[in-house]
Structure formats: structure tokens, C-alpha cells
Amino acid sequence: GENVEQHPSTLSVQEGDSAVIKCTYSDSASNYFPWYKQELGKGPQLIIDIRSNVGEKKDQRIAVTLNKTAKHFSLHITETQPEDSAVYFCAASKGTSGTYKYIFGTGTRLKVLA
Amino acid sequence: DGGITQSPKYLFRKEGQNVTLSCEQNLNHDAMYWYRQDPGQGLRLIYYSQIVNDFQKGDIAEGYSVSREKKESFPLTVTSAQKNPTAFYLCAAFGIAAEAFFGQGTRLTVV
């Protein structure tokens, strides 16, 4: 069945270093790839997304890259700060009209060490 | 929380009891979804509704029920048929560009 694999499951970095989280999807029809940040006891918040007609997107310290041929996409966080510590989820969606069935990755717990 | 309000934040259920989780949105989005989150797993889809008075089963609908009588509201009932209900439940509304806005979640515990 359709799935999204996310790695690593945990990631510790020193403050100021970069963090990279990778996801691989199985359904080649997927065309929308959001990333969510979830803090403890809260709901996920959309931090960046990319669509299949774009290879890279950047928003300040956060960037996402997409390789459609290899069916993987990655989240890059530069100059990490302690407040970046959270669980990050990737998702893939076909986004067909009227149906937004996301397939989520299993999450990466990022710890930024001060 | 993007205009999605879930209540209560914590809920305790006794064996054999039905409980209802509330989800309200002020984003004017047609699509609303319910997910279940367990430790170490991705979010799993329980039920979804694309429009008022219509809803569809997701991947793990057994033991759950929903209604969509108003655009703003999509309550989830966890019935006694759900044998392992302890989890974190998330409601989301979807914008027209397929982006999801999540509520703050309800943590349900069986006591």
C-alpha cells in the first residue's frame, strides 16, 4: 500500500548547526508534500510545503527539496535554535479534487542542544 | 491552532462508555478530517467530511462515528466498540490548496 518513510526517527544537533530530515514516498501520483512541526501536547503546525512542479522552496531558515524521480523530499533547517526542538512530520498527498488524503511519515524528534 | 478548536483537551473514558470529542472551525473550509495519533506512528485517518451532511470512513473507522450537521462542526464519538481508544485525537480542516490546519488535540484515556 501507499506509505511514506521518514528518517531519522530522532536527531540531535548543536545549536547553530543544520538539521536534515528525509522522507520517501511510494505513490508516484503524489503531488503535494507538506511538513508539520508538533510541539509537546499540541497539534501539528504547517511550516512549509512544496508541490510537484517545484524542486525547492525556502522560507527563512527552513527549506524543502523534492526529487520526483527518486520519490523523496527533505526538510532542511539551518542555524538551529532551541525553539526548533519538536517532532517534525512529513506527508504526501495526491490532492485529488475534494479529497485530501495525506499519508504521514512516522515523525522525527529533533533536539537542539544549547 | 489556525482557527480549529478542539475540546476538551483531556478526556477520560470508562469501560463501555461512549464519549464525544468536539471540533469547531471558523475558517469556512468545507473539508474536515479526524486523525488518531499513537506514539511512534504517523497520523491515521479515522473519518473525513468533504461537505455538510456527508462523511466517509477513513482507514481506522471501526469503533468511531461522526456527524456533519453544520459546516463549522465535526464531532467524533468514540464508542464502546473501540477496544483501544487511548490516544491523541486531532481534527483538521483543509484549505482549497490542500493545506491542513490542525486543532490542538484531545488526549483520551481509558480509566
PDB file of C-alpha atoms in Angstrom:
ATOM      1  CA  GLY A   1       0.000   0.000   0.000  1.00  0.00           C
ATOM      2  CA  GLU A   2       0.932   3.653  -0.109  1.00  0.00           C
ATOM      3  CA  ASN A   3       3.398   4.715   2.532  1.00  0.00           C
ATOM      4  CA  VAL A   4       5.856   7.421   3.496  1.00  0.00           C
ATOM      5  CA  GLU A   5       9.114   6.526   5.195  1.00  0.00           C
ATOM      6  CA  GLN A   6      10.740   9.188   7.342  1.00  0.00           C
ATOM      7  CA  HIS A   7      14.301   9.219   8.705  1.00  0.00           C
ATOM      8  CA  PRO A   8      15.810   9.622  11.171  1.00  0.00           C
ATOM      9  CA  SER A   9      13.356   8.971  13.996  1.00  0.00           C
ATOM     10  CA  THR A  10      15.435  11.097  16.366  1.00  0.00           C
ATOM     11  CA  LEU A  11      18.004  13.777  15.632  1.00  0.00           C
ATOM     12  CA  SER A  12      20.170  15.781  17.999  1.00  0.00           C
ATOM     13  CA  VAL A  13      22.133  18.792  16.795  1.00  0.00           C
ATOM     14  CA  GLN A  14      24.082  21.555  18.432  1.00  0.00           C
ATOM     15  CA  GLU A  15      22.545  24.994  18.399  1.00  0.00           C
ATOM     16  CA  GLY A  16      23.573  26.784  15.225  1.00  0.00           C
ATOM     17  CA  ASP A  17      24.126  23.601  13.232  1.00  0.00           C
ATOM     18  CA  SER A  18      21.880  22.412  10.401  1.00  0.00           C
ATOM     19  CA  ALA A  19      19.322  19.611  10.573  1.00  0.00           C
ATOM     20  CA  VAL A  20      18.082  17.497   7.687  1.00  0.00           C
ATOM     21  CA  ILE A  21      15.095  15.154   7.732  1.00  0.00           C
ATOM     22  CA  LYS A  22      14.296  12.920   4.781  1.00  0.00           C
ATOM     23  CA  CYS A  23      11.103  11.299   3.540  1.00  0.00           C
ATOM     24  CA  THR A  24      10.497   8.799   0.762  1.00  0.00           C
ATOM     25  CA  TYR A  25       7.061   8.210  -0.706  1.00  0.00           C
ATOM     26  CA  SER A  26       5.734   5.290  -2.688  1.00  0.00           C
ATOM     27  CA  ASP A  27       2.862   6.731  -4.749  1.00  0.00           C
ATOM     28  CA  SER A  28       4.223   8.446  -7.836  1.00  0.00           C
ATOM     29  CA  ALA A  29       0.898  10.282  -8.231  1.00  0.00           C
ATOM     30  CA  SER A  30       1.580  12.290  -5.060  1.00  0.00           C
ATOM     31  CA  ASN A  31       1.808  15.980  -5.853  1.00  0.00           C
ATOM     32  CA  TYR A  32       1.743  17.861  -2.554  1.00  0.00           C
ATOM     33  CA  PHE A  33       4.289  17.486   0.254  1.00  0.00           C
ATOM     34  CA  PRO A  34       3.782  19.438   3.487  1.00  0.00           C
ATOM     35  CA  TRP A  35       5.948  19.470   6.596  1.00  0.00           C
ATOM     36  CA  TYR A  36       4.487  19.883  10.059  1.00  0.00           C
ATOM     37  CA  LYS A  37       6.043  20.804  13.398  1.00  0.00           C
ATOM     38  CA  GLN A  38       4.399  19.421  16.515  1.00  0.00           C
ATOM     39  CA  GLU A  39       5.289  20.620  19.971  1.00  0.00           C
ATOM     40  CA  LEU A  40       4.515  18.524  23.014  1.00  0.00           C
ATOM     41  CA  GLY A  41       0.799  18.243  23.706  1.00  0.00           C
ATOM     42  CA  LYS A  42      -0.157  20.414  20.729  1.00  0.00           C
ATOM     43  CA  GLY A  43      -1.476  19.911  17.238  1.00  0.00           C
ATOM     44  CA  PRO A  44       0.823  19.922  14.195  1.00  0.00           C
ATOM     45  CA  GLN A  45       1.516  23.253  12.530  1.00  0.00           C
ATOM     46  CA  LEU A  46       2.335  23.615   8.862  1.00  0.00           C
ATOM     47  CA  ILE A  47       5.824  25.058   8.480  1.00  0.00           C
ATOM     48  CA  ILE A  48       6.498  24.647   4.770  1.00  0.00           C
ATOM     49  CA  ASP A  49       5.142  22.755   1.794  1.00  0.00           C
ATOM     50  CA  ILE A  50       6.107  22.009  -1.780  1.00  0.00           C
ATOM     51  CA  ARG A  51       4.199  20.935  -4.854  1.00  0.00           C
ATOM     52  CA  SER A  52       5.367  18.557  -7.523  1.00  0.00           C
ATOM     53  CA  ASN A  53       6.035  21.256 -10.099  1.00  0.00           C
ATOM     54  CA  VAL A  54       8.756  22.795  -7.908  1.00  0.00           C
ATOM     55  CA  GLY A  55      12.132  21.366  -6.910  1.00  0.00           C
ATOM     56  CA  GLU A  56      12.963  23.574  -3.948  1.00  0.00           C
ATOM     57  CA  LYS A  57      11.296  26.090  -1.690  1.00  0.00           C
ATOM     58  CA  LYS A  58      12.781  28.236   1.040  1.00  0.00           C
ATOM     59  CA  ASP A  59      11.348  30.279   3.885  1.00  0.00           C
ATOM     60  CA  GLN A  60      13.979  31.974   6.037  1.00  0.00           C
ATOM     61  CA  ARG A  61      15.844  29.194   7.881  1.00  0.00           C
ATOM     62  CA  ILE A  62      13.671  26.410   6.515  1.00  0.00           C
ATOM     63  CA  ALA A  63      13.860  24.825   3.077  1.00  0.00           C
ATOM     64  CA  VAL A  64      12.333  21.805   1.398  1.00  0.00           C
ATOM     65  CA  THR A  65      13.702  19.967  -1.626  1.00  0.00           C
ATOM     66  CA  LEU A  66      11.852  17.498  -3.816  1.00  0.00           C
ATOM     67  CA  ASN A  67      13.275  14.816  -6.100  1.00  0.00           C
ATOM     68  CA  LYS A  68      10.341  13.392  -8.045  1.00  0.00           C
ATOM     69  CA  THR A  69      12.426  10.839  -9.882  1.00  0.00           C
ATOM     70  CA  ALA A  70      13.714   9.316  -6.666  1.00  0.00           C
ATOM     71  CA  LYS A  71      10.408   9.993  -4.887  1.00  0.00           C
ATOM     72  CA  HIS A  72      11.924  11.676  -1.914  1.00  0.00           C
ATOM     73  CA  PHE A  73      11.802  15.078  -0.279  1.00  0.00           C
ATOM     74  CA  SER A  74      13.776  16.630   2.545  1.00  0.00           C
ATOM     75  CA  LEU A  75      13.419  19.317   5.181  1.00  0.00           C
ATOM     76  CA  HIS A  76      16.458  21.472   5.884  1.00  0.00           C
ATOM     77  CA  ILE A  77      16.695  23.711   8.936  1.00  0.00           C
ATOM     78  CA  THR A  78      19.724  25.978   9.144  1.00  0.00           C
ATOM     79  CA  GLU A  79      21.101  27.849  12.155  1.00  0.00           C
ATOM     80  CA  THR A  80      19.028  25.730  14.506  1.00  0.00           C
ATOM     81  CA  GLN A  81      17.738  27.235  17.733  1.00  0.00           C
ATOM     82  CA  PRO A  82      16.431  25.584  20.923  1.00  0.00           C
ATOM     83  CA  GLU A  83      12.862  26.535  19.955  1.00  0.00           C
ATOM     84  CA  ASP A  84      13.212  24.342  16.871  1.00  0.00           C
ATOM     85  CA  SER A  85      13.095  21.321  19.193  1.00  0.00           C
ATOM     86  CA  ALA A  86       9.893  19.428  18.366  1.00  0.00           C
ATOM     87  CA  VAL A  87       8.581  16.479  16.372  1.00  0.00           C
ATOM     88  CA  TYR A  88       8.503  17.022  12.619  1.00  0.00           C
ATOM     89  CA  PHE A  89       6.182  15.124  10.292  1.00  0.00           C
ATOM     90  CA  CYS A  90       6.262  14.882   6.548  1.00  0.00           C
ATOM     91  CA  ALA A  91       3.266  13.932   4.444  1.00  0.00           C
ATOM     92  CA  ALA A  92       2.440  13.136   0.843  1.00  0.00           C
ATOM     93  CA  SER A  93      -0.889  13.744  -0.828  1.00  0.00           C
ATOM     94  CA  LYS A  94      -2.376  13.271  -4.236  1.00  0.00           C
ATOM     95  CA  GLY A  95      -4.647  16.201  -3.537  1.00  0.00           C
ATOM     96  CA  THR A  96      -7.314  14.985  -5.912  1.00  0.00           C
ATOM     97  CA  SER A  97     -10.303  17.209  -6.185  1.00  0.00           C
ATOM     98  CA  GLY A  98     -12.255  17.240  -2.961  1.00  0.00           C
ATOM     99  CA  THR A  99     -10.149  14.627  -1.213  1.00  0.00           C
ATOM    100  CA  TYR A 100      -7.074  15.445   0.809  1.00  0.00           C
ATOM    101  CA  LYS A 101      -5.843  12.060   1.918  1.00  0.00           C
ATOM    102  CA  TYR A 102      -2.435  12.604   3.419  1.00  0.00           C
ATOM    103  CA  ILE A 103      -0.027   9.748   4.037  1.00  0.00           C
ATOM    104  CA  PHE A 104       2.077  10.782   7.025  1.00  0.00           C
ATOM    105  CA  GLY A 105       5.586   9.792   7.950  1.00  0.00           C
ATOM    106  CA  THR A 106       6.201   8.456  11.460  1.00  0.00           C
ATOM    107  CA  GLY A 107       7.859  11.635  12.685  1.00  0.00           C
ATOM    108  CA  THR A 108      11.347  12.846  13.659  1.00  0.00           C
ATOM    109  CA  ARG A 109      12.067  14.098  17.133  1.00  0.00           C
ATOM    110  CA  LEU A 110      14.547  16.955  16.788  1.00  0.00           C
ATOM    111  CA  LYS A 111      16.536  18.093  19.803  1.00  0.00           C
ATOM    112  CA  VAL A 112      18.588  21.237  19.538  1.00  0.00           C
ATOM    113  CA  LEU A 113      21.235  21.296  22.245  1.00  0.00           C
ATOM    114  CA  ALA A 114      22.173  24.689  23.655  1.00  0.00           C
TER     115      ALA A 114
ATOM    116  CA  ASP B   1      -4.241  26.427  16.038  1.00  0.00           C
ATOM    117  CA  GLY B   2      -5.349  28.030  12.796  1.00  0.00           C
ATOM    118  CA  GLY B   3      -8.972  28.576  13.772  1.00  0.00           C
ATOM    119  CA  ILE B   4      -9.638  24.981  14.763  1.00  0.00           C
ATOM    120  CA  THR B   5     -10.878  24.468  18.314  1.00  0.00           C
ATOM    121  CA  GLN B   6     -10.928  21.036  19.888  1.00  0.00           C
ATOM    122  CA  SER B   7     -12.428  20.284  23.266  1.00  0.00           C
ATOM    123  CA  PRO B   8     -11.884  19.011  25.794  1.00  0.00           C
ATOM    124  CA  LYS B   9      -8.105  18.931  25.938  1.00  0.00           C
ATOM    125  CA  TYR B  10      -8.161  15.869  28.200  1.00  0.00           C
ATOM    126  CA  LEU B  11     -10.907  13.259  28.367  1.00  0.00           C
ATOM    127  CA  PHE B  12     -11.269  10.139  30.441  1.00  0.00           C
ATOM    128  CA  ARG B  13     -13.480   7.273  29.417  1.00  0.00           C
ATOM    129  CA  LYS B  14     -14.705   4.376  31.467  1.00  0.00           C
ATOM    130  CA  GLU B  15     -15.060   0.927  30.002  1.00  0.00           C
ATOM    131  CA  GLY B  16     -18.245   0.596  27.925  1.00  0.00           C
ATOM    132  CA  GLN B  17     -18.833   4.325  27.742  1.00  0.00           C
ATOM    133  CA  ASN B  18     -19.309   6.446  24.641  1.00  0.00           C
ATOM    134  CA  VAL B  19     -17.579   9.814  24.581  1.00  0.00           C
ATOM    135  CA  THR B  20     -17.760  12.681  22.097  1.00  0.00           C
ATOM    136  CA  LEU B  21     -14.879  14.908  21.062  1.00  0.00           C
ATOM    137  CA  SER B  22     -15.712  18.354  19.773  1.00  0.00           C
ATOM    138  CA  CYS B  23     -14.147  20.064  16.756  1.00  0.00           C
ATOM    139  CA  GLU B  24     -15.183  23.541  15.642  1.00  0.00           C
ATOM    140  CA  GLN B  25     -13.659  25.691  12.900  1.00  0.00           C
ATOM    141  CA  ASN B  26     -14.048  29.320  11.877  1.00  0.00           C
ATOM    142  CA  LEU B  27     -12.030  29.056   8.670  1.00  0.00           C
ATOM    143  CA  ASN B  28     -15.062  28.428   6.444  1.00  0.00           C
ATOM    144  CA  HIS B  29     -13.429  25.321   4.977  1.00  0.00           C
ATOM    145  CA  ASP B  30     -15.607  22.557   3.589  1.00  0.00           C
ATOM    146  CA  ALA B  31     -13.304  19.624   4.359  1.00  0.00           C
ATOM    147  CA  MET B  32     -12.786  18.402   7.914  1.00  0.00           C
ATOM    148  CA  TYR B  33     -10.874  15.301   8.978  1.00  0.00           C
ATOM    149  CA  TRP B  34     -10.273  13.308  12.163  1.00  0.00           C
ATOM    150  CA  TYR B  35      -6.946  11.599  12.874  1.00  0.00           C
ATOM    151  CA  ARG B  36      -5.664   9.378  15.612  1.00  0.00           C
ATOM    152  CA  GLN B  37      -2.049   9.689  16.803  1.00  0.00           C
ATOM    153  CA  ASP B  38      -0.248   6.960  18.711  1.00  0.00           C
ATOM    154  CA  PRO B  39       3.355   7.129  19.933  1.00  0.00           C
ATOM    155  CA  GLY B  40       5.864   6.316  17.226  1.00  0.00           C
ATOM    156  CA  GLN B  41       3.270   6.272  14.470  1.00  0.00           C
ATOM    157  CA  GLY B  42       2.134   8.684  11.851  1.00  0.00           C
ATOM    158  CA  LEU B  43      -1.344  10.143  11.938  1.00  0.00           C
ATOM    159  CA  ARG B  44      -4.041   7.706  10.899  1.00  0.00           C
ATOM    160  CA  LEU B  45      -7.291   8.790   9.295  1.00  0.00           C
ATOM    161  CA  ILE B  46     -10.498   7.925  11.145  1.00  0.00           C
ATOM    162  CA  TYR B  47     -13.256   9.772   9.267  1.00  0.00           C
ATOM    163  CA  TYR B  48     -13.482  12.690   6.911  1.00  0.00           C
ATOM    164  CA  SER B  49     -16.136  15.010   5.569  1.00  0.00           C
ATOM    165  CA  GLN B  50     -15.878  16.980   2.367  1.00  0.00           C
ATOM    166  CA  ILE B  51     -19.201  18.776   2.750  1.00  0.00           C
ATOM    167  CA  VAL B  52     -22.063  19.234   5.187  1.00  0.00           C
ATOM    168  CA  ASN B  53     -24.266  16.150   5.718  1.00  0.00           C
ATOM    169  CA  ASP B  54     -21.718  13.868   4.085  1.00  0.00           C
ATOM    170  CA  PHE B  55     -18.807  11.914   5.539  1.00  0.00           C
ATOM    171  CA  GLN B  56     -16.635   8.938   4.656  1.00  0.00           C
ATOM    172  CA  LYS B  57     -14.775   6.260   6.596  1.00  0.00           C
ATOM    173  CA  GLY B  58     -11.033   6.546   6.783  1.00  0.00           C
ATOM    174  CA  ASP B  59      -8.507   3.809   7.390  1.00  0.00           C
ATOM    175  CA  ILE B  60      -9.426   3.056  11.025  1.00  0.00           C
ATOM    176  CA  ALA B  61     -13.137   3.925  11.324  1.00  0.00           C
ATOM    177  CA  GLU B  62     -14.224   0.891  13.354  1.00  0.00           C
ATOM    178  CA  GLY B  63     -15.495   1.893  16.782  1.00  0.00           C
ATOM    179  CA  TYR B  64     -15.935   5.554  15.830  1.00  0.00           C
ATOM    180  CA  SER B  65     -18.808   7.633  14.494  1.00  0.00           C
ATOM    181  CA  VAL B  66     -19.175  11.206  13.255  1.00  0.00           C
ATOM    182  CA  SER B  67     -21.763  13.718  12.135  1.00  0.00           C
ATOM    183  CA  ARG B  68     -21.559  16.845   9.998  1.00  0.00           C
ATOM    184  CA  GLU B  69     -24.737  18.824  10.509  1.00  0.00           C
ATOM    185  CA  LYS B  70     -23.022  22.201  10.260  1.00  0.00           C
ATOM    186  CA  LYS B  71     -20.065  23.402   8.231  1.00  0.00           C
ATOM    187  CA  GLU B  72     -18.347  24.632  11.383  1.00  0.00           C
ATOM    188  CA  SER B  73     -18.635  21.452  13.407  1.00  0.00           C
ATOM    189  CA  PHE B  74     -17.437  17.864  13.023  1.00  0.00           C
ATOM    190  CA  PRO B  75     -17.778  15.935  16.318  1.00  0.00           C
ATOM    191  CA  LEU B  76     -16.252  12.490  16.770  1.00  0.00           C
ATOM    192  CA  THR B  77     -17.823   9.864  19.014  1.00  0.00           C
ATOM    193  CA  VAL B  78     -15.637   7.109  20.379  1.00  0.00           C
ATOM    194  CA  THR B  79     -17.971   4.213  21.029  1.00  0.00           C
ATOM    195  CA  SER B  80     -17.649   1.257  23.368  1.00  0.00           C
ATOM    196  CA  ALA B  81     -16.850  -0.831  20.287  1.00  0.00           C
ATOM    197  CA  GLN B  82     -13.437   0.852  20.072  1.00  0.00           C
ATOM    198  CA  LYS B  83     -11.359  -1.520  22.180  1.00  0.00           C
ATOM    199  CA  ASN B  84      -8.187   0.538  22.349  1.00  0.00           C
ATOM    200  CA  PRO B  85      -9.263   4.180  22.407  1.00  0.00           C
ATOM    201  CA  THR B  86      -6.387   5.646  24.411  1.00  0.00           C
ATOM    202  CA  ALA B  87      -4.690   8.046  22.000  1.00  0.00           C
ATOM    203  CA  PHE B  88      -4.262  11.655  20.957  1.00  0.00           C
ATOM    204  CA  TYR B  89      -7.024  12.755  18.573  1.00  0.00           C
ATOM    205  CA  LEU B  90      -6.536  15.512  16.053  1.00  0.00           C
ATOM    206  CA  CYS B  91      -9.092  17.351  13.961  1.00  0.00           C
ATOM    207  CA  ALA B  92      -8.118  19.219  10.811  1.00  0.00           C
ATOM    208  CA  ALA B  93      -9.758  21.470   8.259  1.00  0.00           C
ATOM    209  CA  PHE B  94      -8.387  21.633   4.741  1.00  0.00           C
ATOM    210  CA  GLY B  95      -7.994  24.722   2.612  1.00  0.00           C
ATOM    211  CA  ILE B  96      -8.641  24.777  -1.103  1.00  0.00           C
ATOM    212  CA  ALA B  97      -4.930  24.335  -1.819  1.00  0.00           C
ATOM    213  CA  ALA B  98      -4.904  21.060   0.172  1.00  0.00           C
ATOM    214  CA  GLU B  99      -3.120  22.537   3.196  1.00  0.00           C
ATOM    215  CA  ALA B 100      -4.280  21.162   6.555  1.00  0.00           C
ATOM    216  CA  PHE B 101      -4.919  23.241   9.661  1.00  0.00           C
ATOM    217  CA  PHE B 102      -4.952  21.234  12.864  1.00  0.00           C
ATOM    218  CA  GLY B 103      -6.547  21.772  16.228  1.00  0.00           C
ATOM    219  CA  GLN B 104      -4.643  21.391  19.491  1.00  0.00           C
ATOM    220  CA  GLY B 105      -5.846  17.852  20.012  1.00  0.00           C
ATOM    221  CA  THR B 106      -7.748  15.869  22.631  1.00  0.00           C
ATOM    222  CA  ARG B 107      -5.959  13.273  24.719  1.00  0.00           C
ATOM    223  CA  LEU B 108      -8.336  10.422  25.513  1.00  0.00           C
ATOM    224  CA  THR B 109      -7.510   7.970  28.264  1.00  0.00           C
ATOM    225  CA  VAL B 110      -9.423   4.870  29.317  1.00  0.00           C
ATOM    226  CA  VAL B 111      -9.712   4.533  33.093  1.00  0.00           C
TER     227      VAL B 111
END
